[in-house]
PDB file of C-alpha atoms in Angstrom:
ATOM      1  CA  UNK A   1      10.814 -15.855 -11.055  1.00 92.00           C
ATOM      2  CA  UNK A   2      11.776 -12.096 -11.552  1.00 95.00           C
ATOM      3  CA  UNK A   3       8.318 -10.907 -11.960  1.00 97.00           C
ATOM      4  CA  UNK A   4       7.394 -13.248  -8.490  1.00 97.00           C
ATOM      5  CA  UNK A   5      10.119 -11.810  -6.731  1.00 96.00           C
ATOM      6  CA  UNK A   6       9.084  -8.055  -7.453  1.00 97.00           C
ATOM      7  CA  UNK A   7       5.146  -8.821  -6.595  1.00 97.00           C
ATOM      8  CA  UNK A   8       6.183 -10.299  -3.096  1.00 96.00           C
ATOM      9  CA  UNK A   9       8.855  -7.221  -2.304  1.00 95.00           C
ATOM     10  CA  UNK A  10       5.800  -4.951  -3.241  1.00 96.00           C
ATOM     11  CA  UNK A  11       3.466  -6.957  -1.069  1.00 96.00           C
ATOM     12  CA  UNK A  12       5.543  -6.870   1.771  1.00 94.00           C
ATOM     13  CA  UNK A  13       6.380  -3.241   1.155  1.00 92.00           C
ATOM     14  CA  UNK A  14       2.955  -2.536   1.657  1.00 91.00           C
ATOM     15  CA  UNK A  15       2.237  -3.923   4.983  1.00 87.00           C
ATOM     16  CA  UNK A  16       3.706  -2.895   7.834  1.00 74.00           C
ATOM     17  CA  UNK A  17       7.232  -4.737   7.538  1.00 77.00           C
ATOM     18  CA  UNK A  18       9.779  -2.065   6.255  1.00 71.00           C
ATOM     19  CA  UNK A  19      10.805  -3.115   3.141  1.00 80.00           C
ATOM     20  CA  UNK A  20      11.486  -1.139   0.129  1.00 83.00           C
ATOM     21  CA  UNK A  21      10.281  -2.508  -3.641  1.00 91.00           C
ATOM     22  CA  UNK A  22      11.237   0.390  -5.563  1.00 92.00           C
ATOM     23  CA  UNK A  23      14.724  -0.777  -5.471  1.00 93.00           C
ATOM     24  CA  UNK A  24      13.926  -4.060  -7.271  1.00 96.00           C
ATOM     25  CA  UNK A  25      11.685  -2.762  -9.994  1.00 97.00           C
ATOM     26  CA  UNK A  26      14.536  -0.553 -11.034  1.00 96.00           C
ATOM     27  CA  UNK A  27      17.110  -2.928 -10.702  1.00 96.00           C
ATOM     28  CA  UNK A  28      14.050  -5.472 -13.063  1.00 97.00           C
ATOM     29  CA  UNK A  29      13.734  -2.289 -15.783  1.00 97.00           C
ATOM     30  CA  UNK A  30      17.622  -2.026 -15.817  1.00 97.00           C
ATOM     31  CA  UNK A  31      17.923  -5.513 -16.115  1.00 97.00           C
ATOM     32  CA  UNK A  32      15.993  -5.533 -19.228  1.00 96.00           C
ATOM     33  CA  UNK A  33      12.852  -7.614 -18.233  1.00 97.00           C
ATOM     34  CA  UNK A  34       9.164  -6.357 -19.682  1.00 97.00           C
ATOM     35  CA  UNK A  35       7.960  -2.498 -18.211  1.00 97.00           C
ATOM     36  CA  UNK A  36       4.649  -4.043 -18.878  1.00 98.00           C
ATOM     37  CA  UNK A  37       5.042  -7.226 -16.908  1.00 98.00           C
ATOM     38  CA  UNK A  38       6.932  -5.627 -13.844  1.00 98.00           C
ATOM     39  CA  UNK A  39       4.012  -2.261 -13.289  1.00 98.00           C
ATOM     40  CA  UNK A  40       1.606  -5.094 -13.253  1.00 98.00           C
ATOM     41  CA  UNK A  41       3.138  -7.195 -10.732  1.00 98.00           C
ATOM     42  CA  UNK A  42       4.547  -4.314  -9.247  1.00 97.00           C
ATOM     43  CA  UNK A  43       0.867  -2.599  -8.655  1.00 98.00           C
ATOM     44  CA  UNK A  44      -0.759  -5.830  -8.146  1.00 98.00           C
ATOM     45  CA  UNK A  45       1.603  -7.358  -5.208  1.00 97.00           C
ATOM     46  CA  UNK A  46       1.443  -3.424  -3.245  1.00 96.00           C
ATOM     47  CA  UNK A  47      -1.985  -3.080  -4.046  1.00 97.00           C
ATOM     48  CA  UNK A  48      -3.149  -6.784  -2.298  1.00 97.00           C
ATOM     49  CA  UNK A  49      -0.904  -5.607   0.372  1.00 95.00           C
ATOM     50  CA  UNK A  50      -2.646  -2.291   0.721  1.00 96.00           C
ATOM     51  CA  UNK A  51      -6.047  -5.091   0.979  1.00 97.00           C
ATOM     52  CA  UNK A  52      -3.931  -6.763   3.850  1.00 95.00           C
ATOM     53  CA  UNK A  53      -3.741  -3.350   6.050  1.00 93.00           C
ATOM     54  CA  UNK A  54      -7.638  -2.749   5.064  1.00 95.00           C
ATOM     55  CA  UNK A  55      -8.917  -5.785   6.817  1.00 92.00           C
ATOM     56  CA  UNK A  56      -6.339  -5.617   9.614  1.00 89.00           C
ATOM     57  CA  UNK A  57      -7.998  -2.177  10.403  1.00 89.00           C
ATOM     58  CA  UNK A  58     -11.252  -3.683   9.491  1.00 87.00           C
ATOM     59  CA  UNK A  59     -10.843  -6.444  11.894  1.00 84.00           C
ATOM     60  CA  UNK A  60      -7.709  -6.592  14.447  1.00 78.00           C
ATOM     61  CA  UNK A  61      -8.013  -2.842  15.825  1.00 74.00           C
ATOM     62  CA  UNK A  62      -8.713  -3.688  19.126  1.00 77.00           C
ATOM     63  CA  UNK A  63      -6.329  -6.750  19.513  1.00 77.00           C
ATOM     64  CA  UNK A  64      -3.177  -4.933  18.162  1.00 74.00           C
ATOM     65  CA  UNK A  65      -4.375  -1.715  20.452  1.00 74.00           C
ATOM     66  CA  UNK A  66      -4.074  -4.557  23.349  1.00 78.00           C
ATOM     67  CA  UNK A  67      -1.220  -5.832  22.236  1.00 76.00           C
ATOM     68  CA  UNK A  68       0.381  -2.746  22.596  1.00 74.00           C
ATOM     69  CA  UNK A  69       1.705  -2.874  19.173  1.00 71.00           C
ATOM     70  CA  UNK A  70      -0.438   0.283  18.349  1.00 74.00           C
ATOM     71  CA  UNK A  71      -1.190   3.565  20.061  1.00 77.00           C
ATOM     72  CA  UNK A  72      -4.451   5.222  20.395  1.00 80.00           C
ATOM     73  CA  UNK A  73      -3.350   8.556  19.763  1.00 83.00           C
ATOM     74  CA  UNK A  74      -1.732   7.801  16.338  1.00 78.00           C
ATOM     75  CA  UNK A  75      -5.393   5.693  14.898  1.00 79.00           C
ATOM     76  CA  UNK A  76      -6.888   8.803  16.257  1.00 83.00           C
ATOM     77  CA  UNK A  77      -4.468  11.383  14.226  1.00 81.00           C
ATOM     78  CA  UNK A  78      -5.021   9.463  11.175  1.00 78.00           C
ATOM     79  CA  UNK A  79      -8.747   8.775  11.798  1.00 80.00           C
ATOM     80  CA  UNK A  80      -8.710  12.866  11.757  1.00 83.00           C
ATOM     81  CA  UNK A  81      -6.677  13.570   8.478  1.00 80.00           C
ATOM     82  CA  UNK A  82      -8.939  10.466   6.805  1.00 80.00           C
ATOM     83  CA  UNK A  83     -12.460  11.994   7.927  1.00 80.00           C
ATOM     84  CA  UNK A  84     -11.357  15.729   7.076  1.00 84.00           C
ATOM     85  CA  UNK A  85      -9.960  14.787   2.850  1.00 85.00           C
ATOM     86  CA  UNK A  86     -12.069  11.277   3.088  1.00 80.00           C
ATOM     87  CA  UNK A  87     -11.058   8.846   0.606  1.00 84.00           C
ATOM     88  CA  UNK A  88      -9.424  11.106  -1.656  1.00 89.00           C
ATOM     89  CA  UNK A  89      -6.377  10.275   1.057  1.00 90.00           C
ATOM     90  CA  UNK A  90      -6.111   7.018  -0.643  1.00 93.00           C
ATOM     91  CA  UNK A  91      -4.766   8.578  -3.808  1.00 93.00           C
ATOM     92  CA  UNK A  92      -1.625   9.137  -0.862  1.00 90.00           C
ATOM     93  CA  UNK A  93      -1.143   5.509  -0.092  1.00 90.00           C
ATOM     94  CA  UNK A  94       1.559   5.324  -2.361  1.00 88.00           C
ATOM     95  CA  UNK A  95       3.625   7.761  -0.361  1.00 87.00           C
ATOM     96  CA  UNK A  96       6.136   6.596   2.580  1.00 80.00           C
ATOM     97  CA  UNK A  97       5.652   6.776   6.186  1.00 80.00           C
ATOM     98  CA  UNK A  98       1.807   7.969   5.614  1.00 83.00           C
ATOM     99  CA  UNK A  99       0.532   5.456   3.063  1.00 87.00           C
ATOM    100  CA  UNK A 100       0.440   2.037   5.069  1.00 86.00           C
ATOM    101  CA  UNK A 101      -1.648   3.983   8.068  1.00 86.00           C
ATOM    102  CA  UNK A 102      -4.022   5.120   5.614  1.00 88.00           C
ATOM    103  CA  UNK A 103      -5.058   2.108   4.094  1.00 92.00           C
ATOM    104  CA  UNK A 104      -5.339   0.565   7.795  1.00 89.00           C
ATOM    105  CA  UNK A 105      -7.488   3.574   9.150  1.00 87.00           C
ATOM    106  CA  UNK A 106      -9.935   2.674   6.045  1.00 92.00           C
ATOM    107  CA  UNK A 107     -10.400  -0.499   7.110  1.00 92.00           C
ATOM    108  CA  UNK A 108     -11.170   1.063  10.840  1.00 87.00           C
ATOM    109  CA  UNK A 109     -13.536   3.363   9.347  1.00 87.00           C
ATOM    110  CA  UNK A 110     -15.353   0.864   6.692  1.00 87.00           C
ATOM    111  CA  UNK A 111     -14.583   2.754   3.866  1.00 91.00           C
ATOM    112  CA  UNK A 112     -16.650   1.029   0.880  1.00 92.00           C
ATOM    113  CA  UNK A 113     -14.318  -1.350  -0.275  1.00 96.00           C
ATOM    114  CA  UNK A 114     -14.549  -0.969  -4.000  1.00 96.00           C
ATOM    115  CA  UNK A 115     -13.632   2.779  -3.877  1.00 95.00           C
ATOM    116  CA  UNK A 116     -10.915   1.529  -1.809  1.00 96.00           C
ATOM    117  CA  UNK A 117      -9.519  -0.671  -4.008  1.00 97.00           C
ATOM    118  CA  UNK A 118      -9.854   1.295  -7.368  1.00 97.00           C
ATOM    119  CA  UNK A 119      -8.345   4.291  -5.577  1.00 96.00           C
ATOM    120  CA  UNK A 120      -5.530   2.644  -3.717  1.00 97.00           C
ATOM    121  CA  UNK A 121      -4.562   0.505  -7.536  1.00 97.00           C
ATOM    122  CA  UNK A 122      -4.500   3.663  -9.063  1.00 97.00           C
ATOM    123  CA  UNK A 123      -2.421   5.100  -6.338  1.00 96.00           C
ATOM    124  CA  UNK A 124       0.109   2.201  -6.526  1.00 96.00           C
ATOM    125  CA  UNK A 125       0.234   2.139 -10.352  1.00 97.00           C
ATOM    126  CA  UNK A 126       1.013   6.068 -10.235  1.00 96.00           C
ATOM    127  CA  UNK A 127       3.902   5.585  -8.224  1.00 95.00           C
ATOM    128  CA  UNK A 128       5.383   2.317 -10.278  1.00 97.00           C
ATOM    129  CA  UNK A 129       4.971   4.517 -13.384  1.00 97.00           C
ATOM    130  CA  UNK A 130       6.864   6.726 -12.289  1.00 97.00           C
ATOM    131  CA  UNK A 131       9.747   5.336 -11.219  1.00 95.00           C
ATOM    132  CA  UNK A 132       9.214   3.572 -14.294  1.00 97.00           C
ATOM    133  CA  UNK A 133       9.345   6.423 -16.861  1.00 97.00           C
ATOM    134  CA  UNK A 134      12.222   8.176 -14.202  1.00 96.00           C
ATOM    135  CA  UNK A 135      14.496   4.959 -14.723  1.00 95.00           C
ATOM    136  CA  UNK A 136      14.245   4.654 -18.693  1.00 89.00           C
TER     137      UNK A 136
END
């Protein structure tokens, strides 16, 4: 149940809902429960929600502009950083504030989704390690 609980805090932490995971996979390693186990459900559950954000930019741009729960001027700012380093941004998508956007302007701009994915895990992974190796 531990290692279920830690993949859906990173999933969530990886959409747009603010919540934090780090917090739980540090309170997991101090706990004493497997590193091994908790990096891969750790990566795994921020990672798919990194996927989530890809497919909402890849699909529901237009409705959440029209919904007002976006603003034209921010896709556009990040649709600017993501064309000038391309997807070499992704290896940021571990990083607050910036991360979440990213993966959703990829989607917008139909980045190839296997580079995507392999950048964005190894991004995610980086990050879980470490905290990991910070906490032992």
């Amino acid at each position: 149940m531990v290692y279920m609980t830690l993949f859906f805090s990173a999933f969530l932490s990886a959409t747009f809902f603010p919540f934090g995971s780090e917090a739980v996979l540090i309170y997991d390693i101090l706990q004493g429960y497997n590193i091994y186990y908790l990096l891969f459900f750790a990566t795994l559950g921020n990672t798919l929600g990194s996927v989530v954000n890809y497919f909402l930019g890849l699909k529901g741009e237009e409705f959440l502009e029209r919904k007002n729960l976006l603003k034209r001027e921010k896709i556009d700012k990040y649709i600017k950083f993501f064309s000038k380093y391309g997807g070499v941004t992704l290896l940021l998508a571990w990083a607050p504030i910036i991360g979440d956007p990213i993966t959703f302007i990829a989607g917008i701009l139909k980045y190839d989704f296997k580079k995507f994915l392999l950048l964005v895990a190894i991004s995610k992974f980086s990050r879980y390690l470490f905290l990991t190796l910070v906490t032992l």
